[in-house]
Amino acid sequence: MAFDLPDLPYAYDALAPYMSAETLEFHHDKHHQAYVTNGNKLLEGSGLENASLEEVVKQSFGNNAGLFNNAGQHYNHIHFWNWMKPNGGGDKLPGSLEGKINEDLGGFGAFRDAFCQAGATQFGSGWCWLALKDGKLAVTKTPNGENPLVNGEVPLLGCDVWEHSYYIDYRNARPKYLEAFVDHLINWEYVESLYQASV
Ligand code: MN3
């Protein structure tokens, strides 16, 4: 099915000061729109016109680099907008997710350290993730538009560490952006809903 740019689930200025309206205007209206526009061009004639977005991502990986890059980024950004909310972040997690993080990762503090470290050490553009792998939570990172789906994992939370996601607000201070994302922006209820849907 053709790709569509979804509206942001909040106002452009709703995430300030941690993510500015200017960043969201460029990131959503220009960058995400470009993945949608280019993805739709590359979807035509690919044989995947009727596949779900998840299937396009999985089946184009390793086979059709142009389509994969745009479909992967479309998938990642649809979720990224929902992985954030005003007054989000911090350690007040829904109960079942908190228990799982304690069990598999050693608690919120250990998750926070690992997630920020993964994002800070992703060389160049990419994403850091909280994913479900063989029933266990794992913190990972991927280059460019890749995501845990291509490794047979379920993405539960991702943070965009392409410079377009933070350079206006944080310049080169990617670690500060990652800390603000974890401490003030994560929509844990959305993460919980993906976790519940996956078990
Ligand atoms: Mn982006």
PDB file of C-alpha atoms and ligand atoms in Angstrom:
ATOM      1  CA  MET A   1       0.000   0.000   0.000  1.00  0.00           C
ATOM      2  CA  ALA A   2       1.150   3.526  -0.708  1.00  0.00           C
ATOM      3  CA  PHE A   3       2.948   5.393   2.051  1.00  0.00           C
ATOM      4  CA  ASP A   4       1.243   8.372   3.707  1.00  0.00           C
ATOM      5  CA  LEU A   5       2.772  11.013   5.959  1.00  0.00           C
ATOM      6  CA  PRO A   6       0.889  10.925   9.274  1.00  0.00           C
ATOM      7  CA  ASP A   7       0.268  14.133  11.198  1.00  0.00           C
ATOM      8  CA  LEU A   8       2.320  14.635  14.340  1.00  0.00           C
ATOM      9  CA  PRO A   9       0.310  13.412  17.366  1.00  0.00           C
ATOM     10  CA  TYR A  10       0.962  16.787  19.114  1.00  0.00           C
ATOM     11  CA  ALA A  11       1.601  20.428  18.218  1.00  0.00           C
ATOM     12  CA  TYR A  12       4.976  21.365  16.712  1.00  0.00           C
ATOM     13  CA  ASP A  13       5.918  23.295  19.851  1.00  0.00           C
ATOM     14  CA  ALA A  14       4.650  20.644  22.302  1.00  0.00           C
ATOM     15  CA  LEU A  15       8.050  19.050  22.977  1.00  0.00           C
ATOM     16  CA  ALA A  16       9.969  22.273  23.639  1.00  0.00           C
ATOM     17  CA  PRO A  17      12.443  22.966  25.111  1.00  0.00           C
ATOM     18  CA  TYR A  18      13.717  19.397  24.632  1.00  0.00           C
ATOM     19  CA  MET A  19      12.840  19.302  20.927  1.00  0.00           C
ATOM     20  CA  SER A  20      11.975  22.578  19.250  1.00  0.00           C
ATOM     21  CA  ALA A  21       9.181  23.411  16.806  1.00  0.00           C
ATOM     22  CA  GLU A  22      11.861  24.229  14.221  1.00  0.00           C
ATOM     23  CA  THR A  23      13.371  20.744  14.527  1.00  0.00           C
ATOM     24  CA  LEU A  24       9.956  19.082  14.265  1.00  0.00           C
ATOM     25  CA  GLU A  25       8.941  21.202  11.280  1.00  0.00           C
ATOM     26  CA  PHE A  26      12.071  20.218   9.344  1.00  0.00           C
ATOM     27  CA  HIS A  27      12.164  16.641  10.611  1.00  0.00           C
ATOM     28  CA  HIS A  28       8.493  15.811  10.002  1.00  0.00           C
ATOM     29  CA  ASP A  29       7.540  18.086   7.100  1.00  0.00           C
ATOM     30  CA  LYS A  30      10.777  17.773   5.103  1.00  0.00           C
ATOM     31  CA  HIS A  31      12.718  14.643   6.090  1.00  0.00           C
ATOM     32  CA  HIS A  32       9.849  12.250   6.792  1.00  0.00           C
ATOM     33  CA  GLN A  33       7.933  13.634   3.786  1.00  0.00           C
ATOM     34  CA  ALA A  34      10.932  12.893   1.551  1.00  0.00           C
ATOM     35  CA  TYR A  35      11.015   9.244   2.711  1.00  0.00           C
ATOM     36  CA  VAL A  36       7.297   8.988   1.880  1.00  0.00           C
ATOM     37  CA  THR A  37       7.641  10.639  -1.544  1.00  0.00           C
ATOM     38  CA  ASN A  38      10.741   8.690  -2.563  1.00  0.00           C
ATOM     39  CA  GLY A  39       9.412   5.462  -1.040  1.00  0.00           C
ATOM     40  CA  ASN A  40       6.234   5.687  -3.097  1.00  0.00           C
ATOM     41  CA  LYS A  41       8.245   6.159  -6.313  1.00  0.00           C
ATOM     42  CA  LEU A  42      10.400   3.125  -5.498  1.00  0.00           C
ATOM     43  CA  LEU A  43       7.439   1.021  -4.389  1.00  0.00           C
ATOM     44  CA  GLU A  44       5.999   1.209  -7.908  1.00  0.00           C
ATOM     45  CA  GLY A  45       7.093  -1.839  -9.865  1.00  0.00           C
ATOM     46  CA  SER A  46       8.843  -3.402  -6.854  1.00  0.00           C
ATOM     47  CA  GLY A  47       6.361  -6.262  -6.509  1.00  0.00           C
ATOM     48  CA  LEU A  48       5.659  -5.148  -2.930  1.00  0.00           C
ATOM     49  CA  GLU A  49       2.900  -2.654  -3.784  1.00  0.00           C
ATOM     50  CA  ASN A  50       0.292  -4.611  -1.812  1.00  0.00           C
ATOM     51  CA  ALA A  51       2.463  -5.586   1.145  1.00  0.00           C
ATOM     52  CA  SER A  52       2.142  -4.011   4.593  1.00  0.00           C
ATOM     53  CA  LEU A  53       4.826  -1.495   5.558  1.00  0.00           C
ATOM     54  CA  GLU A  54       6.446  -4.045   7.902  1.00  0.00           C
ATOM     55  CA  GLU A  55       6.573  -6.576   5.067  1.00  0.00           C
ATOM     56  CA  VAL A  56       8.046  -4.004   2.674  1.00  0.00           C
ATOM     57  CA  VAL A  57      10.760  -3.269   5.241  1.00  0.00           C
ATOM     58  CA  LYS A  58      11.579  -6.936   5.832  1.00  0.00           C
ATOM     59  CA  GLN A  59      11.404  -8.054   2.205  1.00  0.00           C
ATOM     60  CA  SER A  60      13.292  -5.131   0.674  1.00  0.00           C
ATOM     61  CA  PHE A  61      16.182  -5.496   3.144  1.00  0.00           C
ATOM     62  CA  GLY A  62      19.180  -6.844   1.256  1.00  0.00           C
ATOM     63  CA  ASN A  63      17.219  -6.911  -2.023  1.00  0.00           C
ATOM     64  CA  ASN A  64      16.245  -3.352  -2.914  1.00  0.00           C
ATOM     65  CA  ALA A  65      18.419  -0.829  -1.095  1.00  0.00           C
ATOM     66  CA  GLY A  66      16.649   2.297  -2.325  1.00  0.00           C
ATOM     67  CA  LEU A  67      13.198   1.064  -1.346  1.00  0.00           C
ATOM     68  CA  PHE A  68      14.491  -0.341   1.942  1.00  0.00           C
ATOM     69  CA  ASN A  69      16.120   2.920   3.002  1.00  0.00           C
ATOM     70  CA  ASN A  70      12.931   4.912   2.483  1.00  0.00           C
ATOM     71  CA  ALA A  71      10.484   2.278   3.776  1.00  0.00           C
ATOM     72  CA  GLY A  72      12.666   1.651   6.831  1.00  0.00           C
ATOM     73  CA  GLN A  73      12.828   5.334   7.616  1.00  0.00           C
ATOM     74  CA  HIS A  74       9.060   5.709   7.040  1.00  0.00           C
ATOM     75  CA  TYR A  75       8.416   2.896   9.543  1.00  0.00           C
ATOM     76  CA  ASN A  76      10.953   4.303  12.019  1.00  0.00           C
ATOM     77  CA  HIS A  77       9.521   7.839  11.907  1.00  0.00           C
ATOM     78  CA  ILE A  78       5.851   6.810  12.184  1.00  0.00           C
ATOM     79  CA  HIS A  79       6.835   5.244  15.505  1.00  0.00           C
ATOM     80  CA  PHE A  80       9.347   7.926  16.493  1.00  0.00           C
ATOM     81  CA  TRP A  81       6.635  10.597  16.624  1.00  0.00           C
ATOM     82  CA  ASN A  82       4.646   8.315  18.927  1.00  0.00           C
ATOM     83  CA  TRP A  83       7.653   7.373  21.034  1.00  0.00           C
ATOM     84  CA  MET A  84       7.619  10.956  22.323  1.00  0.00           C
ATOM     85  CA  LYS A  85       5.056  13.067  24.177  1.00  0.00           C
ATOM     86  CA  PRO A  86       5.004  16.296  26.180  1.00  0.00           C
ATOM     87  CA  ASN A  87       6.021  15.736  29.822  1.00  0.00           C
ATOM     88  CA  GLY A  88       7.232  12.246  28.991  1.00  0.00           C
ATOM     89  CA  GLY A  89      10.340  10.307  29.913  1.00  0.00           C
ATOM     90  CA  GLY A  90      11.781   9.453  33.288  1.00  0.00           C
ATOM     91  CA  ASP A  91      11.426   6.309  35.319  1.00  0.00           C
ATOM     92  CA  LYS A  92       7.651   6.199  35.842  1.00  0.00           C
ATOM     93  CA  LEU A  93       7.035   3.164  33.642  1.00  0.00           C
ATOM     94  CA  PRO A  94       3.850   1.116  33.256  1.00  0.00           C
ATOM     95  CA  GLY A  95       4.059  -1.894  35.573  1.00  0.00           C
ATOM     96  CA  SER A  96       4.602  -4.816  33.206  1.00  0.00           C
ATOM     97  CA  LEU A  97       7.297  -2.991  31.251  1.00  0.00           C
ATOM     98  CA  GLU A  98       9.060  -1.889  34.423  1.00  0.00           C
ATOM     99  CA  GLY A  99       9.136  -5.481  35.639  1.00  0.00           C
ATOM    100  CA  LYS A 100      10.542  -6.688  32.323  1.00  0.00           C
ATOM    101  CA  ILE A 101      13.262  -4.009  32.304  1.00  0.00           C
ATOM    102  CA  ASN A 102      14.218  -4.935  35.868  1.00  0.00           C
ATOM    103  CA  GLU A 103      14.353  -8.615  34.966  1.00  0.00           C
ATOM    104  CA  ASP A 104      16.182  -8.429  31.628  1.00  0.00           C
ATOM    105  CA  LEU A 105      18.283  -5.257  31.853  1.00  0.00           C
ATOM    106  CA  GLY A 106      18.887  -4.778  35.571  1.00  0.00           C
ATOM    107  CA  GLY A 107      16.609  -1.798  36.110  1.00  0.00           C
ATOM    108  CA  PHE A 108      15.822   1.620  34.697  1.00  0.00           C
ATOM    109  CA  GLY A 109      19.248   3.107  35.454  1.00  0.00           C
ATOM    110  CA  ALA A 110      21.012   0.339  33.572  1.00  0.00           C
ATOM    111  CA  PHE A 111      18.574   0.717  30.666  1.00  0.00           C
ATOM    112  CA  ARG A 112      19.165   4.481  30.562  1.00  0.00           C
ATOM    113  CA  ASP A 113      22.956   4.067  30.530  1.00  0.00           C
ATOM    114  CA  ALA A 114      22.875   1.378  27.843  1.00  0.00           C
ATOM    115  CA  PHE A 115      20.387   3.217  25.607  1.00  0.00           C
ATOM    116  CA  CYS A 116      22.289   6.517  25.757  1.00  0.00           C
ATOM    117  CA  GLN A 117      25.577   4.701  25.190  1.00  0.00           C
ATOM    118  CA  ALA A 118      24.181   2.864  22.155  1.00  0.00           C
ATOM    119  CA  GLY A 119      22.962   6.136  20.640  1.00  0.00           C
ATOM    120  CA  ALA A 120      26.172   8.014  21.385  1.00  0.00           C
ATOM    121  CA  THR A 121      28.380   5.282  19.891  1.00  0.00           C
ATOM    122  CA  GLN A 122      26.375   4.691  16.689  1.00  0.00           C
ATOM    123  CA  PHE A 123      28.972   5.992  14.225  1.00  0.00           C
ATOM    124  CA  GLY A 124      27.309   8.342  11.751  1.00  0.00           C
ATOM    125  CA  SER A 125      23.567   8.230  11.117  1.00  0.00           C
ATOM    126  CA  GLY A 126      21.328   5.639  12.696  1.00  0.00           C
ATOM    127  CA  TRP A 127      19.127   4.687  15.604  1.00  0.00           C
ATOM    128  CA  CYS A 128      19.379   3.185  19.073  1.00  0.00           C
ATOM    129  CA  TRP A 129      16.746   0.729  20.246  1.00  0.00           C
ATOM    130  CA  LEU A 130      14.994  -1.136  22.987  1.00  0.00           C
ATOM    131  CA  ALA A 131      13.894  -4.341  21.263  1.00  0.00           C
ATOM    132  CA  LEU A 132      12.471  -7.711  22.135  1.00  0.00           C
ATOM    133  CA  LYS A 133      14.734 -10.531  20.979  1.00  0.00           C
ATOM    134  CA  ASP A 134      13.730 -14.148  21.624  1.00  0.00           C
ATOM    135  CA  GLY A 135      11.435 -12.963  24.403  1.00  0.00           C
ATOM    136  CA  LYS A 136      14.103 -10.870  26.144  1.00  0.00           C
ATOM    137  CA  LEU A 137      14.681  -7.125  26.078  1.00  0.00           C
ATOM    138  CA  ALA A 138      17.884  -5.915  24.454  1.00  0.00           C
ATOM    139  CA  VAL A 139      19.407  -2.495  23.798  1.00  0.00           C
ATOM    140  CA  THR A 140      20.855  -2.258  20.291  1.00  0.00           C
ATOM    141  CA  LYS A 141      21.840   0.213  17.590  1.00  0.00           C
ATOM    142  CA  THR A 142      21.531   0.207  13.799  1.00  0.00           C
ATOM    143  CA  PRO A 143      23.013   2.287  10.952  1.00  0.00           C
ATOM    144  CA  ASN A 144      21.000   4.541   8.630  1.00  0.00           C
ATOM    145  CA  GLY A 145      17.387   3.345   8.155  1.00  0.00           C
ATOM    146  CA  GLU A 146      17.820  -0.156   9.549  1.00  0.00           C
ATOM    147  CA  ASN A 147      15.751  -1.283  12.513  1.00  0.00           C
ATOM    148  CA  PRO A 148      15.315  -4.394  14.675  1.00  0.00           C
ATOM    149  CA  LEU A 149      12.724  -5.878  12.264  1.00  0.00           C
ATOM    150  CA  VAL A 150      15.522  -6.834   9.858  1.00  0.00           C
ATOM    151  CA  ASN A 151      17.178  -8.862  12.626  1.00  0.00           C
ATOM    152  CA  GLY A 152      13.985 -10.728  13.526  1.00  0.00           C
ATOM    153  CA  GLU A 153      13.439  -8.580  16.620  1.00  0.00           C
ATOM    154  CA  VAL A 154      10.481  -6.454  17.736  1.00  0.00           C
ATOM    155  CA  PRO A 155      11.249  -2.710  18.019  1.00  0.00           C
ATOM    156  CA  LEU A 156       9.671  -1.328  21.212  1.00  0.00           C
ATOM    157  CA  LEU A 157      11.450   2.063  21.409  1.00  0.00           C
ATOM    158  CA  GLY A 158      13.848   3.865  19.105  1.00  0.00           C
ATOM    159  CA  CYS A 159      15.670   7.167  19.112  1.00  0.00           C
ATOM    160  CA  ASP A 160      16.741   8.831  15.872  1.00  0.00           C
ATOM    161  CA  VAL A 161      20.416   9.836  16.086  1.00  0.00           C
ATOM    162  CA  TRP A 162      20.704  11.288  12.582  1.00  0.00           C
ATOM    163  CA  GLU A 163      21.987  14.848  12.945  1.00  0.00           C
ATOM    164  CA  HIS A 164      18.708  16.224  11.529  1.00  0.00           C
ATOM    165  CA  SER A 165      17.034  15.045  14.752  1.00  0.00           C
ATOM    166  CA  TYR A 166      19.170  17.112  17.128  1.00  0.00           C
ATOM    167  CA  TYR A 167      21.538  19.536  15.434  1.00  0.00           C
ATOM    168  CA  ILE A 168      19.265  22.598  15.596  1.00  0.00           C
ATOM    169  CA  ASP A 169      18.670  22.136  19.355  1.00  0.00           C
ATOM    170  CA  TYR A 170      21.880  20.484  20.590  1.00  0.00           C
ATOM    171  CA  ARG A 171      24.449  21.136  17.830  1.00  0.00           C
ATOM    172  CA  ASN A 172      27.015  18.336  18.111  1.00  0.00           C
ATOM    173  CA  ALA A 173      26.049  17.314  21.669  1.00  0.00           C
ATOM    174  CA  ARG A 174      24.350  14.026  20.779  1.00  0.00           C
ATOM    175  CA  PRO A 175      24.688  12.629  24.357  1.00  0.00           C
ATOM    176  CA  LYS A 176      22.728  15.608  25.773  1.00  0.00           C
ATOM    177  CA  TYR A 177      19.952  14.999  23.218  1.00  0.00           C
ATOM    178  CA  LEU A 178      19.806  11.324  24.187  1.00  0.00           C
ATOM    179  CA  GLU A 179      19.580  12.164  27.893  1.00  0.00           C
ATOM    180  CA  ALA A 180      16.777  14.668  27.229  1.00  0.00           C
ATOM    181  CA  PHE A 181      14.945  12.063  25.144  1.00  0.00           C
ATOM    182  CA  VAL A 182      15.070   9.477  27.955  1.00  0.00           C
ATOM    183  CA  ASP A 183      14.432  11.897  30.814  1.00  0.00           C
ATOM    184  CA  HIS A 184      11.739  14.155  29.261  1.00  0.00           C
ATOM    185  CA  LEU A 185      10.288  12.810  26.005  1.00  0.00           C
ATOM    186  CA  ILE A 186       9.660   9.040  25.977  1.00  0.00           C
ATOM    187  CA  ASN A 187       6.002   8.058  25.706  1.00  0.00           C
ATOM    188  CA  TRP A 188       6.227   4.960  27.909  1.00  0.00           C
ATOM    189  CA  GLU A 189       2.540   4.147  27.397  1.00  0.00           C
ATOM    190  CA  TYR A 190       3.202   3.706  23.673  1.00  0.00           C
ATOM    191  CA  VAL A 191       6.242   1.525  24.406  1.00  0.00           C
ATOM    192  CA  GLU A 192       4.079  -0.528  26.776  1.00  0.00           C
ATOM    193  CA  SER A 193       1.390  -0.940  24.089  1.00  0.00           C
ATOM    194  CA  LEU A 194       3.973  -2.313  21.616  1.00  0.00           C
ATOM    195  CA  TYR A 195       5.328  -4.632  24.299  1.00  0.00           C
ATOM    196  CA  GLN A 196       1.842  -5.914  25.155  1.00  0.00           C
ATOM    197  CA  ALA A 197       1.077  -6.457  21.461  1.00  0.00           C
ATOM    198  CA  SER A 198       4.256  -8.527  21.056  1.00  0.00           C
ATOM    199  CA  VAL A 199       3.774 -11.018  23.946  1.00  0.00           C
TER     200      VAL A 199
HETATM  201 MN   MN3 B   1      14.908  11.290  11.195  1.00  0.00          MN
END
